[in-house]
PDB file of C-alpha atoms in Angstrom:
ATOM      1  CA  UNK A   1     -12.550  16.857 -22.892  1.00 58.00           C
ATOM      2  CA  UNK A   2     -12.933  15.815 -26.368  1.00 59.00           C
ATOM      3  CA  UNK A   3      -9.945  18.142 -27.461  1.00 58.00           C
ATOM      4  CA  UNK A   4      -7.557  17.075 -24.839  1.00 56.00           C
ATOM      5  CA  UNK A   5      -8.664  13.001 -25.480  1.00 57.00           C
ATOM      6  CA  UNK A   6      -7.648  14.006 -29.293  1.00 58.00           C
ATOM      7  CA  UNK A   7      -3.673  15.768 -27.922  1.00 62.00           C
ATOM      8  CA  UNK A   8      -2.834  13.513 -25.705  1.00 72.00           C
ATOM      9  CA  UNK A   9      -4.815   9.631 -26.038  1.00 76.00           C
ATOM     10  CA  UNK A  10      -3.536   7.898 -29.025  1.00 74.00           C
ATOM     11  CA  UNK A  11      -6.443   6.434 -29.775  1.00 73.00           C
ATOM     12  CA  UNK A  12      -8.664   9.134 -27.724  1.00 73.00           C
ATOM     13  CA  UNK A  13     -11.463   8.090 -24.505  1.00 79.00           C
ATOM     14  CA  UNK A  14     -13.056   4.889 -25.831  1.00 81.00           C
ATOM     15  CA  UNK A  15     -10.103   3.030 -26.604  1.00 80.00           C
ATOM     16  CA  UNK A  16      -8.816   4.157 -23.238  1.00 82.00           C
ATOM     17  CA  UNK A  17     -12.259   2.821 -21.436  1.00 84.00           C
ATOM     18  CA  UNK A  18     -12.127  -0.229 -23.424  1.00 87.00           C
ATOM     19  CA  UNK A  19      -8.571  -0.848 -22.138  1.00 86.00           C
ATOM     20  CA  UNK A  20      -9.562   0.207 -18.580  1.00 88.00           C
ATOM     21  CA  UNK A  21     -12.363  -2.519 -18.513  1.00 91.00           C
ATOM     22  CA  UNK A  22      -9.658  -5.080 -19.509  1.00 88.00           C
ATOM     23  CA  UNK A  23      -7.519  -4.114 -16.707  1.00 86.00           C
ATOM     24  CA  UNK A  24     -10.175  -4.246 -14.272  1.00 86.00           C
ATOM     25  CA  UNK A  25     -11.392  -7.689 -15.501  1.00 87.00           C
ATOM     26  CA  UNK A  26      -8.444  -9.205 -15.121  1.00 84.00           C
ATOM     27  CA  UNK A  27      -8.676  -7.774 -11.614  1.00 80.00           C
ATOM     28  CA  UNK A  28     -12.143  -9.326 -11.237  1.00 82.00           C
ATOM     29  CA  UNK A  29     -10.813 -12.361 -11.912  1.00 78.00           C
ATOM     30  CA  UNK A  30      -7.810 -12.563 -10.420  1.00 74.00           C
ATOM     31  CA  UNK A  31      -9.787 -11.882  -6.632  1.00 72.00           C
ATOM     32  CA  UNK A  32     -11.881 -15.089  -7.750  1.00 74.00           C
ATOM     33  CA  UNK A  33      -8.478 -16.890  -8.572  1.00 69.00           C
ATOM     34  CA  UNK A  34      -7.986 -15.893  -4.962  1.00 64.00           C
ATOM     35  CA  UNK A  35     -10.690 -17.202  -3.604  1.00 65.00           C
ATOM     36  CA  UNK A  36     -10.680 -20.434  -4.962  1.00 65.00           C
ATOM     37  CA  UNK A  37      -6.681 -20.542  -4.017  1.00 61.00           C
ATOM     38  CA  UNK A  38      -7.637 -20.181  -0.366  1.00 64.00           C
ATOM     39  CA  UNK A  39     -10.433 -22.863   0.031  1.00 69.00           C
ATOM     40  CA  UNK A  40      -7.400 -25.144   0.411  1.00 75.00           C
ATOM     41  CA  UNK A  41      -4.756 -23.980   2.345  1.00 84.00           C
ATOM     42  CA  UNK A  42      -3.373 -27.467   3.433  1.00 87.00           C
ATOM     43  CA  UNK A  43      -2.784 -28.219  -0.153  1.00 89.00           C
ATOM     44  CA  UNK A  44      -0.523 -24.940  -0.536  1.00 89.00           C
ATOM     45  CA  UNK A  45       1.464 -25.472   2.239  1.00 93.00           C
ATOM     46  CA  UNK A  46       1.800 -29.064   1.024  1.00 93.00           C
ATOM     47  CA  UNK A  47       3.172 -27.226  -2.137  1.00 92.00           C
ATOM     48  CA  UNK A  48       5.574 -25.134  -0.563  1.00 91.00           C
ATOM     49  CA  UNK A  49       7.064 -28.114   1.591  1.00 93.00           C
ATOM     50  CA  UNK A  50       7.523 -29.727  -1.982  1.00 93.00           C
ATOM     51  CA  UNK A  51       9.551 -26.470  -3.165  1.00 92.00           C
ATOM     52  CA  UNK A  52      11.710 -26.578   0.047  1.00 91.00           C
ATOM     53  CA  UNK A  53      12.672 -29.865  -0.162  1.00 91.00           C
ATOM     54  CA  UNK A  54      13.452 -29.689  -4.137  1.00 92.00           C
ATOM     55  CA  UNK A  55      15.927 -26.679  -3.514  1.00 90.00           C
ATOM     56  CA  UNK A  56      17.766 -28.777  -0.440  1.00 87.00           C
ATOM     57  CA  UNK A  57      18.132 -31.443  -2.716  1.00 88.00           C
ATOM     58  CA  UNK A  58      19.494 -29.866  -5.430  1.00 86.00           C
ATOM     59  CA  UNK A  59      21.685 -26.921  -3.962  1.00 82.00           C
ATOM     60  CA  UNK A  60      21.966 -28.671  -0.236  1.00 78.00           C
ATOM     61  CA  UNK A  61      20.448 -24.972   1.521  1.00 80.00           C
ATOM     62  CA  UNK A  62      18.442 -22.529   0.516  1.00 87.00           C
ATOM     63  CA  UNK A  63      19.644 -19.064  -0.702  1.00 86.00           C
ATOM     64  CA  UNK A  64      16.641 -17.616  -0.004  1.00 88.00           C
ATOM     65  CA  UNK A  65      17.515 -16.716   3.742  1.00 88.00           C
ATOM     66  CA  UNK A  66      20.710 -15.951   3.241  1.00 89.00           C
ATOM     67  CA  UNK A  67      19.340 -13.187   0.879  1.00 91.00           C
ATOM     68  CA  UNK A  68      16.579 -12.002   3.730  1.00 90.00           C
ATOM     69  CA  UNK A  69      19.271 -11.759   6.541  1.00 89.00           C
ATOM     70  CA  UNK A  70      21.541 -10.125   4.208  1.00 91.00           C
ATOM     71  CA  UNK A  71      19.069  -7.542   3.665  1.00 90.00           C
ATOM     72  CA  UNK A  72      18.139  -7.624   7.292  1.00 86.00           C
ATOM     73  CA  UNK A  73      21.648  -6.437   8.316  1.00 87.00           C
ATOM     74  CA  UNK A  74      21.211  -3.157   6.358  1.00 86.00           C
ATOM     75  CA  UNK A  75      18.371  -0.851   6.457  1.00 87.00           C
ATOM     76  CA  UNK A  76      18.228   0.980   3.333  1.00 91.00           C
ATOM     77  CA  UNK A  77      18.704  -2.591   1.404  1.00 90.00           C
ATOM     78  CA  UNK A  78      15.874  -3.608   3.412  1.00 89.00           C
ATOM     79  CA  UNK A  79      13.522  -0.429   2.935  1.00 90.00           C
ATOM     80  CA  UNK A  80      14.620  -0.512  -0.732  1.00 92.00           C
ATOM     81  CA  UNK A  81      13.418  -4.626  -1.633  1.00 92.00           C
ATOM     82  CA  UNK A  82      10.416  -3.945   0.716  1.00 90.00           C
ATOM     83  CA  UNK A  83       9.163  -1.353  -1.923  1.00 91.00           C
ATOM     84  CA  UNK A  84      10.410  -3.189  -4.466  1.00 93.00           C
ATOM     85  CA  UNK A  85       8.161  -6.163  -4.136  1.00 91.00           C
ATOM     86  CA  UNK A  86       5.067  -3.892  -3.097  1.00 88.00           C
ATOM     87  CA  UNK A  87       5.904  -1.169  -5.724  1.00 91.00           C
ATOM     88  CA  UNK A  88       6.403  -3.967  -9.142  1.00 90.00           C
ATOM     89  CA  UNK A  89       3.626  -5.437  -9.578  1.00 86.00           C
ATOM     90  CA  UNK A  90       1.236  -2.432  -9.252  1.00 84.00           C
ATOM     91  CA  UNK A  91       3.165   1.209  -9.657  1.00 91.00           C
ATOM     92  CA  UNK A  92       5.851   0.445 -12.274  1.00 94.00           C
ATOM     93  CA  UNK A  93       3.871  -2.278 -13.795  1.00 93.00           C
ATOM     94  CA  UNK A  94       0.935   0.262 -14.074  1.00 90.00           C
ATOM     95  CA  UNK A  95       3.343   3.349 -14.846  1.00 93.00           C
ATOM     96  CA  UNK A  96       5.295   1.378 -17.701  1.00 95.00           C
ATOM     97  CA  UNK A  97       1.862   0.352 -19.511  1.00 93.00           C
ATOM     98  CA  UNK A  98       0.455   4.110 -19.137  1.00 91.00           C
ATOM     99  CA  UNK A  99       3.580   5.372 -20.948  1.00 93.00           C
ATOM    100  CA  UNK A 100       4.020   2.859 -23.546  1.00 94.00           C
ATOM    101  CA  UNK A 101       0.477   3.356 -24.416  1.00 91.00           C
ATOM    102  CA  UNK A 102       0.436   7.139 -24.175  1.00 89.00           C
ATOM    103  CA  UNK A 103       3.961   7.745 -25.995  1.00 88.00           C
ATOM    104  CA  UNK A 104       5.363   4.666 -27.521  1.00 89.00           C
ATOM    105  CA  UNK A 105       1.515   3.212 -28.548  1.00 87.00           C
ATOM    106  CA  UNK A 106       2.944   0.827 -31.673  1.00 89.00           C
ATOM    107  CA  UNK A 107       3.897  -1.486 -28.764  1.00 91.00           C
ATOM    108  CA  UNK A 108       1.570  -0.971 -26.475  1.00 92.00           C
ATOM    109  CA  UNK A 109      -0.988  -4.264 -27.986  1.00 91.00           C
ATOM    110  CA  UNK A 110       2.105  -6.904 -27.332  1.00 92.00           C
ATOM    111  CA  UNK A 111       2.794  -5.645 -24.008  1.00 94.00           C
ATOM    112  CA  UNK A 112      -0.848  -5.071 -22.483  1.00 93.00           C
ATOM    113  CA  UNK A 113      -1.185  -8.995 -24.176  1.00 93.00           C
ATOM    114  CA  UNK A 114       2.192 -10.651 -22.831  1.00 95.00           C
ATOM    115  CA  UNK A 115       1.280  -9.336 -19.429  1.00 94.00           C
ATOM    116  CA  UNK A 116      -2.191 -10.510 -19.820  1.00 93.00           C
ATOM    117  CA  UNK A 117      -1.030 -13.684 -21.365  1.00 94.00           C
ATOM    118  CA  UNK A 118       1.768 -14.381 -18.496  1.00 95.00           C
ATOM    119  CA  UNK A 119      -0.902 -13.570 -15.592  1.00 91.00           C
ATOM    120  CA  UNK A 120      -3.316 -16.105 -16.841  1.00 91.00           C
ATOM    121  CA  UNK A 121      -1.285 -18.642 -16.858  1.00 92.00           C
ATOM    122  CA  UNK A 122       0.217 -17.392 -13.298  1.00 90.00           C
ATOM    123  CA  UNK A 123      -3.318 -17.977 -12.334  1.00 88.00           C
ATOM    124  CA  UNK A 124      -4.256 -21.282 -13.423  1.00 88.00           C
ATOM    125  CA  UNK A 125      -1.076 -22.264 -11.361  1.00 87.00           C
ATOM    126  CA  UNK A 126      -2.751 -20.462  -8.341  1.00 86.00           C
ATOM    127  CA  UNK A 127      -5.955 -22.252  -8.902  1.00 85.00           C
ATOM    128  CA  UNK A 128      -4.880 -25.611  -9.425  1.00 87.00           C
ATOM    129  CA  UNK A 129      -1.254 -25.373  -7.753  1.00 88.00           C
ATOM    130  CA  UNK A 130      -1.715 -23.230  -4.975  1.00 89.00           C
ATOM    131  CA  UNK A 131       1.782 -22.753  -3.338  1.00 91.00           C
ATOM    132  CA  UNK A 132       2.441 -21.031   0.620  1.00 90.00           C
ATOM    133  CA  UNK A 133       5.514 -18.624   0.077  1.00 91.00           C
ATOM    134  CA  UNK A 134       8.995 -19.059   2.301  1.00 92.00           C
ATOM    135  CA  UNK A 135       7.532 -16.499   5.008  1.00 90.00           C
ATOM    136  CA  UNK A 136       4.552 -18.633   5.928  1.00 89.00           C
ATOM    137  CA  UNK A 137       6.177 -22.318   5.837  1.00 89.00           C
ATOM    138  CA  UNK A 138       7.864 -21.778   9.704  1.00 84.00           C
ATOM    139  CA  UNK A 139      11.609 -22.526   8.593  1.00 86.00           C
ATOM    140  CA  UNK A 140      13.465 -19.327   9.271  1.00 83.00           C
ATOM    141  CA  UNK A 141      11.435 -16.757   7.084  1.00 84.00           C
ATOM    142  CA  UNK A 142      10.565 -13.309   8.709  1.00 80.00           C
ATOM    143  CA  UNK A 143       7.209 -12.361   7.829  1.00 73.00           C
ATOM    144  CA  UNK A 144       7.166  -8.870   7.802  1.00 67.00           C
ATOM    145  CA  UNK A 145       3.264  -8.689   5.978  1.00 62.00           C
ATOM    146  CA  UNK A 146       0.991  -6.895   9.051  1.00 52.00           C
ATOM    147  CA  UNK A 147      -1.184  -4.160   6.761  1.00 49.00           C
ATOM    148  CA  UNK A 148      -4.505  -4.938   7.201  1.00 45.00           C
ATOM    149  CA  UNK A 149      -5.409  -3.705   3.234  1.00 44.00           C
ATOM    150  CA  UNK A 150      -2.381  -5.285   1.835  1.00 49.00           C
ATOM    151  CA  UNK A 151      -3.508  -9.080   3.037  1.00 52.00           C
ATOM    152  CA  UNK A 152      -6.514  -8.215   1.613  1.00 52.00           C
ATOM    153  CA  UNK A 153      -5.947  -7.590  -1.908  1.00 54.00           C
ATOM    154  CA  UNK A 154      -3.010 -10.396  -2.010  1.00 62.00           C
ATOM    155  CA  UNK A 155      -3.001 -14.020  -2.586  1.00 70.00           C
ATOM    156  CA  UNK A 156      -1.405 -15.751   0.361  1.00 78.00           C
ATOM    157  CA  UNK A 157      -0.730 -19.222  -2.016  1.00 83.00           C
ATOM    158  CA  UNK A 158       0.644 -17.166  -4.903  1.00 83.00           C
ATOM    159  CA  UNK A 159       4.260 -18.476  -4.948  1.00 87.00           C
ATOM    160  CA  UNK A 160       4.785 -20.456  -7.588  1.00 91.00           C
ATOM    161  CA  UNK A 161       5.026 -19.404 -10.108  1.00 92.00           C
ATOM    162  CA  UNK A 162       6.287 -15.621  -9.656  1.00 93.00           C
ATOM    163  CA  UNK A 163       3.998 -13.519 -11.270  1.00 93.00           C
ATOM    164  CA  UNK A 164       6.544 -10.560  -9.683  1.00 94.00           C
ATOM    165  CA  UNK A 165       9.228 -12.528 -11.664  1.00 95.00           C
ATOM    166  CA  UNK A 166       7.375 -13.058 -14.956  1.00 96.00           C
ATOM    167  CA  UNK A 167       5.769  -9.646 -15.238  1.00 95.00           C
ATOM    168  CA  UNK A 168       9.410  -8.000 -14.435  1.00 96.00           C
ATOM    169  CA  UNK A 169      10.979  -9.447 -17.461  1.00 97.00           C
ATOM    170  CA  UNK A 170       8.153  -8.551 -19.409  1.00 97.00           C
ATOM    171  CA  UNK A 171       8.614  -5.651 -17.836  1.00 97.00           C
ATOM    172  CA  UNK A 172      12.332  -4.760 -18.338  1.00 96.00           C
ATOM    173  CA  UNK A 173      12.383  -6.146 -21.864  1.00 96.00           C
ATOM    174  CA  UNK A 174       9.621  -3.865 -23.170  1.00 96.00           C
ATOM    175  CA  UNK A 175      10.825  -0.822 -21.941  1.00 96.00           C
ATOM    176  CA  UNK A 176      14.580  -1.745 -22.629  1.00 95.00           C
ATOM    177  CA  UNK A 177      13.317  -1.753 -26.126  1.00 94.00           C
ATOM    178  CA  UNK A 178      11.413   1.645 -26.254  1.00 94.00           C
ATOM    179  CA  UNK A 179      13.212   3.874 -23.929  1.00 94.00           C
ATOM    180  CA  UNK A 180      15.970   5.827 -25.863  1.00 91.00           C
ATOM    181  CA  UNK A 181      18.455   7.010 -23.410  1.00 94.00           C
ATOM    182  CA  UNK A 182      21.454   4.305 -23.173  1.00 94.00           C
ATOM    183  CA  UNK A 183      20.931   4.694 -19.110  1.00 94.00           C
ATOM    184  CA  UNK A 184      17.232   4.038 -19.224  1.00 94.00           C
ATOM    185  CA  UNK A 185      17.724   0.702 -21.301  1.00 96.00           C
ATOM    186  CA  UNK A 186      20.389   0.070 -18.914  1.00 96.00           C
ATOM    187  CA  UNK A 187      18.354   0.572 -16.043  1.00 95.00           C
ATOM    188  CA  UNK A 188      15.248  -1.298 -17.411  1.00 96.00           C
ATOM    189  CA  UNK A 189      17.574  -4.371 -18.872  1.00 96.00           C
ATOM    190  CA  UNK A 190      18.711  -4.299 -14.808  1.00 96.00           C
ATOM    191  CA  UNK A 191      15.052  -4.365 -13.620  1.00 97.00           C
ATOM    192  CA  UNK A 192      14.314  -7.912 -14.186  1.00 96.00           C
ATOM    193  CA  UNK A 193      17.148  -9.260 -11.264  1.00 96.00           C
ATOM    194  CA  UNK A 194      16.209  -6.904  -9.005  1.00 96.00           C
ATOM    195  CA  UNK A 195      12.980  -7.843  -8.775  1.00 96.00           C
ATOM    196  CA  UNK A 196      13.698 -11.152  -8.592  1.00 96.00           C
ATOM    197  CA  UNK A 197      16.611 -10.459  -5.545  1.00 95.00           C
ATOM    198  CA  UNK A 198      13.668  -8.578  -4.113  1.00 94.00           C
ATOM    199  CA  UNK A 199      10.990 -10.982  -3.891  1.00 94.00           C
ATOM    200  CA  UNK A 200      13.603 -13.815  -3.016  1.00 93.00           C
ATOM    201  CA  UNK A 201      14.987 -11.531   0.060  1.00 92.00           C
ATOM    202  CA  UNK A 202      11.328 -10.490   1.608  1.00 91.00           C
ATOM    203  CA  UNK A 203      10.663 -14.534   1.889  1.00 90.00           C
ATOM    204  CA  UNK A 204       8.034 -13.687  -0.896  1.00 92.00           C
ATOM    205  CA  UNK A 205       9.028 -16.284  -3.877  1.00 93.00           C
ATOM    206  CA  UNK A 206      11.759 -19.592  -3.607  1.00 92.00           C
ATOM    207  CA  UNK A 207      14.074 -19.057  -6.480  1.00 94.00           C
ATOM    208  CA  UNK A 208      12.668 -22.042  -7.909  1.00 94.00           C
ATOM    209  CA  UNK A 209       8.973 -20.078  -8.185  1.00 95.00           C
ATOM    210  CA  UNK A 210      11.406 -17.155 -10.077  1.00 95.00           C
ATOM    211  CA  UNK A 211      12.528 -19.771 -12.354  1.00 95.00           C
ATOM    212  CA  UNK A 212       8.698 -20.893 -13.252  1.00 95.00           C
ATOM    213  CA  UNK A 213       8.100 -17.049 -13.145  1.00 95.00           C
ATOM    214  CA  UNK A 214      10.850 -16.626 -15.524  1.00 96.00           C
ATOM    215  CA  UNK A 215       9.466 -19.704 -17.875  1.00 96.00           C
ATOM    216  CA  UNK A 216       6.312 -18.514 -18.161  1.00 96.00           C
ATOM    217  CA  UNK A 217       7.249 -14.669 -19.220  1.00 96.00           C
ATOM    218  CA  UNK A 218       9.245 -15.885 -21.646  1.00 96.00           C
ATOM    219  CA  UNK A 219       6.277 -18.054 -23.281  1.00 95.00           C
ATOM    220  CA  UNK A 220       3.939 -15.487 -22.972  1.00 95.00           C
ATOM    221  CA  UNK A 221       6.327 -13.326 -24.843  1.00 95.00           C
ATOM    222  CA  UNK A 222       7.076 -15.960 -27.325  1.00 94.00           C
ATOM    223  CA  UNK A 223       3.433 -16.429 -27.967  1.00 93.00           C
ATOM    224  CA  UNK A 224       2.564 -12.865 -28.511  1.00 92.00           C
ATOM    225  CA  UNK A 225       5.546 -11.563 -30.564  1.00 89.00           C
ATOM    226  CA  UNK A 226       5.302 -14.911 -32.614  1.00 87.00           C
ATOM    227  CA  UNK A 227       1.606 -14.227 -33.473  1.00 74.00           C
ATOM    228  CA  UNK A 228       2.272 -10.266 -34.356  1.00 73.00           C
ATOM    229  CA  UNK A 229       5.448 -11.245 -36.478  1.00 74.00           C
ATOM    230  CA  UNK A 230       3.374 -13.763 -38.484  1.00 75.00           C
ATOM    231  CA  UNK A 231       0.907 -11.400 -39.033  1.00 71.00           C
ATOM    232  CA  UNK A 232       3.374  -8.731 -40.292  1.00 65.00           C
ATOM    233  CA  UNK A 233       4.917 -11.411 -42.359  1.00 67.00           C
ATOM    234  CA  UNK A 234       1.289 -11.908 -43.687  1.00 68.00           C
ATOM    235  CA  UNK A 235       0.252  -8.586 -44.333  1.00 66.00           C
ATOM    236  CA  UNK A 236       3.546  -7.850 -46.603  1.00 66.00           C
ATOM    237  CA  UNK A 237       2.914 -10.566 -48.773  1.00 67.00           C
ATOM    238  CA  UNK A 238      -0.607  -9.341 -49.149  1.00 58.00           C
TER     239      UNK A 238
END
């Protein structure tokens, strides 16, 4: 075991425990984020009413159902944002950290820390803002959430802002920048829309919780990247 943790872990089986406890920490706290999101359910939907009547105000509808019964009309495009929304925030979020950190490690510490980063502020939101999505506000939403295990690992009054959003850029931009093929980059620099499209069309997130989504991936980013620039900056004058 030793042997194999020295081929293939970059930094061999007590780094990789040490960043296994992080993940599930986060975890930890993110299921008391939840609970203390629920204890007020009035004040989410509350929220949510607030959200619907900003986006009739400032675009007069709201694009959001339009997307669903787009989607709704064809089966595979239906199928394929279902998965999407499940699939983001745990498989390819979880497959794209494994590989940066087992083959492109140098950026592994600013991604595992812009995700972290972007999630904690996601959950202050959800603590102090909680926020019912489009499918449980009554006004036209399908909601298509019945799996017993799914409802409870989610936060129902986790809408605003989209942590599906946020972590996709982080996401897409990451591995844009360490995959090598042109048509992975392409692929990965595509990821971020979809995601959002996705989310939008399953009545999951109001484009305006994409937007906050959006803002806060970007600041997380900005805050990492800023701190490990100025510290390369600092170690070449050194």
């Amino acid at each position: 075991m030793t042997a194999v943790g020295q081929r293939i872990l970059p930094r061999g089986w007590s780094d990789l425990g040490r960043q296994l406890a992080i993940w599930f920490g986060f975890a930890l706290l993110y299921q008391v984020a939840r609970g203390a999101a629920d204890r007020d359910p009035a004040k989410a939907f509350a929220n949510g009413r607030h959200v619907v009547a900003f986006e009739q105000r400032f675009a007069s509808r709201l694009y959001e159902l339009t997307f669903q019964n787009f989607v709704d009309q064809r089966h595979l495009l239906q199928t394929a944002v279902s998965w999407t929304y499940w699939l983001s925030e745990f498989a390819v979020l979880g497959l794209a950290i494994l590989f940066v950190y087992l083959r492109r490690h140098d950026a592994f510490l600013g991604f595992r820390n812009s995700i972290l980063l972007a999630n904690m502020i996601g959950l202050v939101g959800y603590v102090f803002v909680p926020t019912a999505p489009p499918r449980l506000l009554g006004i036209g939403f399908a909601d298509q959430h019945r799996d017993g295990l799914v409802n409870l690992a989610a936060n129902p009054y986790a809408a605003m802002p989209s942590l599906h959003a946020a972590d996709a850029l982080i996401v897409g931009v990451v591995m844009a920048m360490v995959c090598r093929r042109a048509w992975a980059k392409l692929l990965w620099a595509a990821w971020p829309a979809w995601v959002w499209f996705a989310v939008m069309a399953t009545g999951n997130h109001f484009w305006l919780d994409c937007v906050a989504g959006f803002a806060v991936g970007v600041l997380a980013m900005t805050a990492v990247y800023n701190a490990q620039i100025r510290r390369a900056f600092a170690a070449r004058r050194a």
